[in-house]
Amino acid sequence: MSNLFQPYRLRSLTIPNRAWMAPMCQYSAAADGPLQGVPTDWHLAHLGARAVGGAGLILTEATAVSPEGRISPLDVGLWNEEQREAFRRITRFLESQGAVPAVQIAHAGRKASTAAPWHGGRQLRPDEGGWTTVAPSPLPFTDDGPVPREMTTRDIERVVADFARTAELALAAGFKVAEVHGAHGYLINEFLSPHSNHRDDEYGGSYENRTRFALEVVDAVRAVWPEELPVFFRISATDWLTENPEDPREGWTGEDTARFAKDLLAHGVDLLDVSTGGNAPGAAIPVGPDYQVPFAAKVREETDLPVAAVGLITGARQAEEILASGRADAVLLGRELLRDPYWVNSAAVELGDEPRRPVQYARAY
């Protein structure tokens, strides 16, 4: 059996393979009314197709812990019972196809309140269906963007409680993995990075202070999540600022990530989902195949925390080599699964493994 199709065990959970679906926003929920933030038939079909296609674990798109935590008005959320019941339908189907249902819980911070990409992706004013965003510091994401409201300590406490409440709802909805979204310039990433966190209280300044909010969220989620089920954390391993000698801006680094991984492990996180970027517009990012994998490999080499690699992983043998070389414990596929929902089953055939095909399709083979 190839490395890619070996089962993977975390706590009491066994994931059938190591080819997983990354979170990808669909901008397909209702923006307001009683169905605000509720996943729709689109989400069932979209996520369900990748389960049929063989993915071992399927992560939802960034699922907001509150209305103001959504990236856009069209994002899904999980802060009420209606959303919980809609997700329950999805998790049941994913499990029926042999996939592990996982939820990414998130708050978008200063990058919230945006239009869908096909509507321009710009930040929306309150009179356009948007809202005032919040952040660790009153710094806009772009020079000409809206200035977010600086969060008070009471705001921080409320958001931590929101993460815990969403985790409770996610468990009731049938999810087996909870992933805390700390990447891509959203709220937790904003606190971690000195590029976006200019606070002078206990949540800013030193490394210990800037990581405090993230660890409080992890502790709150871990406290309500069953001991036998895993918690993931998604991180942007670098802002691509100090990694680039030509960019004088201070930011979060690969060294910070390796250090933080040890803290996350001590607080009960079971796997680090390693991405990069998203917090600093204009950062020079050397995009290419495997360009983020070295950051995952660094964490795996320097800590005991398992890692998943992501980013321009498009080929079966490429994914297999990442695992076989010991650079990651699993791979997450994003755009490649948008192009081909059955990529994982095709990869199994290419690598000489047994694809997980539904009995309804047997006559095709």
Short mmCIF file of C-alpha atoms in Angstrom, two decimals:
data_model
loop_
_atom_site.label_atom_id
_atom_site.label_comp_id
_atom_site.label_asym_id
_atom_site.label_seq_id
_atom_site.Cartn_x
_atom_site.Cartn_y
_atom_site.Cartn_z
CA MET A 1 0.00 0.00 0.00
CA SER A 2 1.23 3.51 -0.81
CA ASN A 3 1.80 6.06 1.96
CA LEU A 4 -1.07 8.14 0.59
CA PHE A 5 -3.58 5.37 1.17
CA GLN A 6 -2.47 4.17 4.56
CA PRO A 7 -5.05 4.85 7.30
CA TYR A 8 -4.10 7.51 9.83
CA ARG A 9 -5.08 7.40 13.50
CA LEU A 10 -5.44 10.43 15.77
CA ARG A 11 -6.69 9.74 19.28
CA SER A 12 -9.54 7.23 18.76
CA LEU A 13 -10.32 8.38 15.21
CA THR A 14 -9.07 6.45 12.19
CA ILE A 15 -9.01 8.38 8.91
CA PRO A 16 -9.09 5.95 5.95
CA ASN A 17 -6.33 7.64 3.93
CA ARG A 18 -4.07 10.69 3.92
CA ALA A 19 -5.56 12.57 0.96
CA TRP A 20 -7.86 15.15 2.52
CA MET A 21 -10.02 18.01 1.26
CA ALA A 22 -8.94 21.50 2.28
CA PRO A 23 -11.43 24.18 3.37
CA MET A 24 -12.65 26.33 0.47
CA CYS A 25 -15.29 29.05 0.70
CA GLN A 26 -18.31 28.61 -1.57
CA TYR A 27 -20.20 31.88 -0.92
CA SER A 28 -23.48 30.01 -1.32
CA ALA A 29 -25.45 30.51 1.91
CA ALA A 30 -28.26 32.98 2.43
CA ALA A 31 -27.00 36.42 3.44
CA ASP A 32 -29.87 37.26 5.77
CA GLY A 33 -33.20 36.07 7.12
CA PRO A 34 -33.87 32.77 8.92
CA LEU A 35 -31.49 30.88 6.59
CA GLN A 36 -28.53 33.22 7.19
CA GLY A 37 -25.36 31.16 7.37
CA VAL A 38 -27.21 27.86 6.83
CA PRO A 39 -25.48 25.38 4.48
CA THR A 40 -27.58 24.59 1.43
CA ASP A 41 -28.08 21.81 -1.11
CA TRP A 42 -24.99 23.20 -2.85
CA HIS A 43 -22.85 22.40 0.19
CA LEU A 44 -24.29 18.89 0.42
CA ALA A 45 -23.57 18.22 -3.26
CA HIS A 46 -20.16 19.92 -3.21
CA LEU A 47 -18.80 18.19 -0.10
CA GLY A 48 -20.61 14.95 -0.84
CA ALA A 49 -19.05 14.63 -4.28
CA ARG A 50 -15.55 14.68 -2.78
CA ALA A 51 -16.56 11.99 -0.27
CA VAL A 52 -17.81 9.84 -3.14
CA GLY A 53 -14.53 10.64 -4.88
CA GLY A 54 -12.47 9.05 -2.12
CA ALA A 55 -11.23 11.86 0.14
CA GLY A 56 -10.37 10.47 3.57
CA LEU A 57 -11.26 13.62 5.52
CA ILE A 58 -13.36 16.56 4.36
CA LEU A 59 -13.05 19.99 5.93
CA THR A 60 -15.88 22.46 5.54
CA GLU A 61 -15.21 25.98 4.37
CA ALA A 62 -14.41 28.53 7.06
CA THR A 63 -17.49 28.26 9.27
CA ALA A 64 -18.11 31.44 11.22
CA VAL A 65 -18.61 31.49 14.98
CA SER A 66 -20.83 34.59 14.73
CA PRO A 67 -22.52 36.70 12.03
CA GLU A 68 -19.78 39.33 12.15
CA GLY A 69 -17.14 36.60 11.95
CA ARG A 70 -18.12 35.63 8.38
CA ILE A 71 -15.74 36.42 5.55
CA SER A 72 -18.74 37.45 3.45
CA PRO A 73 -22.50 37.71 3.99
CA LEU A 74 -22.79 34.53 1.88
CA ASP A 75 -20.63 32.36 4.16
CA VAL A 76 -21.88 29.53 6.31
CA GLY A 77 -21.85 29.77 10.08
CA LEU A 78 -22.54 27.61 13.08
CA TRP A 79 -23.98 29.67 15.87
CA ASN A 80 -27.57 28.36 16.00
CA GLU A 81 -29.65 25.20 15.86
CA GLU A 82 -30.88 25.72 12.29
CA GLN A 83 -27.32 25.68 11.03
CA ARG A 84 -26.54 22.66 13.21
CA GLU A 85 -29.39 20.63 11.73
CA ALA A 86 -28.42 21.54 8.17
CA PHE A 87 -24.85 20.42 8.83
CA ARG A 88 -26.10 17.20 10.39
CA ARG A 89 -27.56 16.17 7.03
CA ILE A 90 -24.16 16.75 5.41
CA THR A 91 -22.08 14.90 8.02
CA ARG A 92 -24.36 11.87 7.80
CA PHE A 93 -23.82 11.65 4.05
CA LEU A 94 -20.04 12.13 4.28
CA GLU A 95 -19.77 9.33 6.81
CA SER A 96 -21.99 7.07 4.72
CA GLN A 97 -19.38 7.35 1.95
CA GLY A 98 -16.46 6.51 4.23
CA ALA A 99 -15.13 10.06 4.75
CA VAL A 100 -14.47 11.75 8.10
CA PRO A 101 -16.46 15.01 8.47
CA ALA A 102 -14.38 17.89 9.84
CA VAL A 103 -15.34 21.51 10.48
CA GLN A 104 -13.11 24.56 10.28
CA ILE A 105 -14.35 27.14 12.78
CA ALA A 106 -13.34 30.71 12.13
CA HIS A 107 -13.62 34.44 12.69
CA ALA A 108 -12.55 36.66 9.80
CA GLY A 109 -11.55 39.70 11.86
CA ARG A 110 -10.58 42.72 9.76
CA LYS A 111 -10.99 40.70 6.53
CA ALA A 112 -14.71 40.13 7.17
CA SER A 113 -17.65 41.81 5.41
CA THR A 114 -16.49 41.25 1.83
CA ALA A 115 -18.38 40.61 -1.39
CA ALA A 116 -18.12 37.23 -3.11
CA PRO A 117 -15.12 37.01 -5.49
CA TRP A 118 -17.38 37.05 -8.56
CA HIS A 119 -18.84 40.32 -7.23
CA GLY A 120 -15.43 41.93 -6.89
CA GLY A 121 -14.40 40.73 -3.43
CA ARG A 122 -14.17 44.24 -1.97
CA GLN A 123 -15.16 45.03 1.60
CA LEU A 124 -18.80 46.02 1.96
CA ARG A 125 -20.15 48.99 3.87
CA PRO A 126 -23.00 48.49 6.35
CA ASP A 127 -25.42 50.09 3.88
CA GLU A 128 -24.40 47.43 1.32
CA GLY A 129 -25.13 44.49 3.60
CA GLY A 130 -21.76 44.56 5.34
CA TRP A 131 -20.78 45.46 8.89
CA THR A 132 -18.04 47.10 10.94
CA THR A 133 -15.14 44.69 11.34
CA VAL A 134 -13.01 44.05 14.44
CA ALA A 135 -9.31 43.34 14.84
CA PRO A 136 -6.56 43.33 17.47
CA SER A 137 -5.53 46.82 16.31
CA PRO A 138 -7.25 49.54 14.25
CA LEU A 139 -5.21 48.79 11.14
CA PRO A 140 -6.93 48.29 7.78
CA PHE A 141 -6.00 45.23 5.72
CA THR A 142 -5.26 47.42 2.70
CA ASP A 143 -4.15 51.05 2.74
CA ASP A 144 -7.48 52.20 1.32
CA GLY A 145 -9.63 49.70 3.24
CA PRO A 146 -11.99 50.37 6.15
CA VAL A 147 -10.43 50.74 9.59
CA PRO A 148 -11.56 47.93 11.91
CA ARG A 149 -12.61 48.55 15.49
CA GLU A 150 -9.94 47.58 17.99
CA MET A 151 -11.19 44.76 20.18
CA THR A 152 -11.55 45.26 23.91
CA THR A 153 -10.72 42.49 26.37
CA ARG A 154 -14.46 41.92 26.74
CA ASP A 155 -14.70 41.48 22.95
CA ILE A 156 -11.89 38.94 23.13
CA GLU A 157 -13.62 37.00 25.89
CA ARG A 158 -16.83 36.97 23.86
CA VAL A 159 -15.12 35.62 20.74
CA VAL A 160 -13.38 32.89 22.75
CA ALA A 161 -16.80 31.89 24.09
CA ASP A 162 -18.19 31.96 20.53
CA PHE A 163 -15.54 29.46 19.41
CA ALA A 164 -16.48 27.13 22.26
CA ARG A 165 -20.19 27.40 21.48
CA THR A 166 -19.57 26.65 17.80
CA ALA A 167 -17.48 23.62 18.73
CA GLU A 168 -20.36 22.32 20.85
CA LEU A 169 -22.78 22.78 17.97
CA ALA A 170 -20.33 21.13 15.58
CA LEU A 171 -20.12 18.06 17.79
CA ALA A 172 -23.91 17.86 17.93
CA ALA A 173 -23.98 18.20 14.13
CA GLY A 174 -21.86 15.05 13.75
CA PHE A 175 -18.40 16.42 13.05
CA LYS A 176 -15.47 14.27 14.19
CA VAL A 177 -12.69 16.86 13.88
CA ALA A 178 -12.68 20.54 14.84
CA GLU A 179 -10.09 22.75 13.16
CA VAL A 180 -9.39 26.22 14.57
CA HIS A 181 -8.67 28.64 11.72
CA GLY A 182 -5.57 30.62 12.61
CA ALA A 183 -4.36 31.39 9.09
CA HIS A 184 -4.70 33.65 6.04
CA GLY A 185 -4.96 37.00 7.78
CA TYR A 186 -8.14 36.25 9.67
CA LEU A 187 -8.64 37.15 13.33
CA ILE A 188 -6.37 34.65 15.09
CA ASN A 189 -3.62 35.20 12.52
CA GLU A 190 -4.02 38.95 13.04
CA PHE A 191 -3.28 38.52 16.75
CA LEU A 192 -0.28 36.25 16.12
CA SER A 193 1.55 38.53 13.71
CA PRO A 194 3.36 41.72 14.73
CA HIS A 195 2.45 43.04 11.28
CA SER A 196 -1.21 43.33 12.32
CA ASN A 197 -1.03 43.32 16.12
CA HIS A 198 0.18 46.63 17.57
CA ARG A 199 -1.48 46.25 20.97
CA ASP A 200 0.30 47.24 24.19
CA ASP A 201 -1.75 45.12 26.61
CA GLU A 202 -1.55 41.41 27.54
CA TYR A 203 -2.59 40.46 23.98
CA GLY A 204 0.15 42.35 22.14
CA GLY A 205 3.86 42.99 22.01
CA SER A 206 5.78 39.89 23.04
CA TYR A 207 5.46 36.45 21.43
CA GLU A 208 3.75 35.19 24.59
CA ASN A 209 1.19 37.98 24.48
CA ARG A 210 0.49 37.72 20.75
CA THR A 211 -0.13 33.96 21.02
CA ARG A 212 -2.36 34.31 24.10
CA PHE A 213 -5.65 34.73 22.21
CA ALA A 214 -5.00 31.74 19.94
CA LEU A 215 -4.22 29.51 22.91
CA GLU A 216 -7.30 30.71 24.77
CA VAL A 217 -9.41 29.74 21.76
CA VAL A 218 -7.72 26.34 21.56
CA ASP A 219 -8.28 25.76 25.27
CA ALA A 220 -11.95 26.73 24.97
CA VAL A 221 -12.49 24.38 22.02
CA ARG A 222 -10.51 21.53 23.59
CA ALA A 223 -12.56 21.90 26.80
CA VAL A 224 -15.84 21.12 25.01
CA TRP A 225 -14.47 18.72 22.38
CA PRO A 226 -14.38 15.04 23.40
CA GLU A 227 -11.07 13.72 24.65
CA GLU A 228 -11.21 10.87 22.15
CA LEU A 229 -11.57 13.17 19.09
CA PRO A 230 -8.84 15.34 17.53
CA VAL A 231 -8.51 19.11 17.24
CA PHE A 232 -6.57 20.64 14.33
CA PHE A 233 -5.13 24.14 13.99
CA ARG A 234 -4.60 25.82 10.62
CA ILE A 235 -1.74 28.27 10.53
CA SER A 236 -0.11 30.62 8.07
CA ALA A 237 3.45 29.54 8.79
CA THR A 238 4.80 32.84 7.48
CA ASP A 239 3.49 36.24 6.40
CA TRP A 240 6.23 36.11 3.71
CA LEU A 241 7.67 39.36 5.06
CA THR A 242 10.77 38.64 7.12
CA GLU A 243 11.31 35.51 5.00
CA ASN A 244 11.96 38.00 2.19
CA PRO A 245 15.06 40.18 2.77
CA GLU A 246 13.71 42.79 0.34
CA ASP A 247 10.57 43.44 2.46
CA PRO A 248 11.35 45.46 5.61
CA ARG A 249 7.97 44.83 7.27
CA GLU A 250 7.98 42.73 10.43
CA GLY A 251 5.80 39.63 10.40
CA TRP A 252 5.19 36.10 11.62
CA THR A 253 7.89 33.64 10.54
CA GLY A 254 8.61 29.97 10.05
CA GLU A 255 10.66 30.05 13.25
CA ASP A 256 7.65 31.43 15.12
CA THR A 257 5.53 28.61 13.73
CA ALA A 258 7.89 25.87 14.87
CA ARG A 259 7.95 27.42 18.34
CA PHE A 260 4.19 27.85 18.42
CA ALA A 261 3.62 24.25 17.32
CA LYS A 262 5.11 23.10 20.62
CA ASP A 263 2.67 25.34 22.50
CA LEU A 264 -0.26 24.02 20.49
CA LEU A 265 0.75 20.43 21.21
CA ALA A 266 0.90 21.21 24.92
CA HIS A 267 -2.62 22.66 24.73
CA GLY A 268 -4.13 19.55 23.14
CA VAL A 269 -3.89 20.21 19.40
CA ASP A 270 -3.38 16.98 17.45
CA LEU A 271 -2.32 18.19 13.98
CA LEU A 272 -1.09 21.42 12.42
CA ASP A 273 -2.56 22.25 9.00
CA VAL A 274 0.29 24.28 7.48
CA SER A 275 -0.49 27.00 4.95
CA THR A 276 1.11 30.44 4.48
CA GLY A 277 0.35 34.08 3.71
CA GLY A 278 -2.83 36.11 3.60
CA ASN A 279 -2.06 38.67 6.28
CA ALA A 280 0.08 41.16 4.35
CA PRO A 281 -1.07 42.47 0.97
CA GLY A 282 1.74 42.76 -1.52
CA ALA A 283 3.98 40.19 0.14
CA ALA A 284 6.27 38.49 -2.36
CA ILE A 285 5.21 34.83 -2.36
CA PRO A 286 7.22 32.35 -4.46
CA VAL A 287 4.23 30.31 -5.60
CA GLY A 288 4.99 26.95 -7.19
CA PRO A 289 4.55 23.23 -6.58
CA ASP A 290 5.35 22.29 -2.96
CA TYR A 291 6.16 25.90 -2.08
CA GLN A 292 4.55 25.61 1.36
CA VAL A 293 5.72 22.07 2.14
CA PRO A 294 9.08 23.15 3.69
CA PHE A 295 7.20 24.92 6.48
CA ALA A 296 5.27 21.76 7.30
CA ALA A 297 8.50 19.77 7.15
CA LYS A 298 10.19 22.16 9.58
CA VAL A 299 7.45 21.67 12.16
CA ARG A 300 7.60 17.90 11.72
CA GLU A 301 11.39 17.90 12.10
CA GLU A 302 11.54 20.16 15.14
CA THR A 303 8.44 19.09 17.10
CA ASP A 304 6.29 16.07 17.89
CA LEU A 305 3.17 17.65 16.36
CA PRO A 306 1.85 15.88 13.22
CA VAL A 307 1.39 18.11 10.17
CA ALA A 308 -0.62 18.27 6.97
CA ALA A 309 0.85 19.96 3.89
CA VAL A 310 -1.15 22.05 1.44
CA GLY A 311 -0.63 24.23 -1.62
CA LEU A 312 -0.32 23.36 -5.31
CA ILE A 313 -0.32 19.64 -4.65
CA THR A 314 -1.80 18.32 -7.87
CA GLY A 315 -0.26 14.93 -8.70
CA ALA A 316 -0.61 11.53 -7.06
CA ARG A 317 3.13 10.84 -7.15
CA GLN A 318 3.86 14.34 -5.89
CA ALA A 319 1.59 13.75 -2.89
CA GLU A 320 3.10 10.31 -2.32
CA GLU A 321 6.64 11.72 -2.34
CA ILE A 322 5.74 14.37 0.26
CA LEU A 323 4.59 11.63 2.61
CA ALA A 324 7.27 9.08 1.75
CA SER A 325 10.02 11.65 2.38
CA GLY A 326 8.65 12.34 5.85
CA ARG A 327 7.79 15.98 5.18
CA ALA A 328 4.15 15.61 6.23
CA ASP A 329 1.72 13.11 7.71
CA ALA A 330 -1.12 13.97 5.30
CA VAL A 331 -1.82 16.23 2.33
CA LEU A 332 -4.72 18.59 1.82
CA LEU A 333 -6.00 19.28 -1.68
CA GLY A 334 -7.92 22.41 -2.58
CA ARG A 335 -8.27 23.67 -6.13
CA GLU A 336 -7.32 20.27 -7.55
CA LEU A 337 -10.45 18.82 -5.93
CA LEU A 338 -12.52 21.64 -7.42
CA ARG A 339 -11.26 20.59 -10.83
CA ASP A 340 -11.69 16.87 -10.19
CA PRO A 341 -13.90 15.60 -7.35
CA TYR A 342 -12.64 12.05 -8.05
CA TRP A 343 -8.94 12.90 -7.85
CA VAL A 344 -8.39 10.71 -4.79
CA ASN A 345 -9.85 7.59 -6.42
CA SER A 346 -7.84 8.28 -9.57
CA ALA A 347 -4.70 8.65 -7.44
CA ALA A 348 -5.40 5.27 -5.86
CA VAL A 349 -5.49 3.65 -9.30
CA GLU A 350 -2.27 5.40 -10.34
CA LEU A 351 -0.47 4.26 -7.19
CA GLY A 352 -1.77 0.71 -7.38
CA ASP A 353 -4.15 0.98 -4.44
CA GLU A 354 -7.83 0.16 -4.15
CA PRO A 355 -10.14 3.15 -4.82
CA ARG A 356 -13.20 3.65 -2.60
CA ARG A 357 -16.00 3.57 -5.15
CA PRO A 358 -19.70 3.53 -4.25
CA VAL A 359 -21.56 0.35 -5.12
CA GLN A 360 -23.93 2.40 -7.27
CA TYR A 361 -21.04 3.05 -9.68
CA ALA A 362 -19.64 -0.49 -9.77
CA ARG A 363 -20.90 -1.30 -13.26
CA ALA A 364 -18.76 1.52 -14.66
CA TYR A 365 -15.62 -0.42 -13.72
#
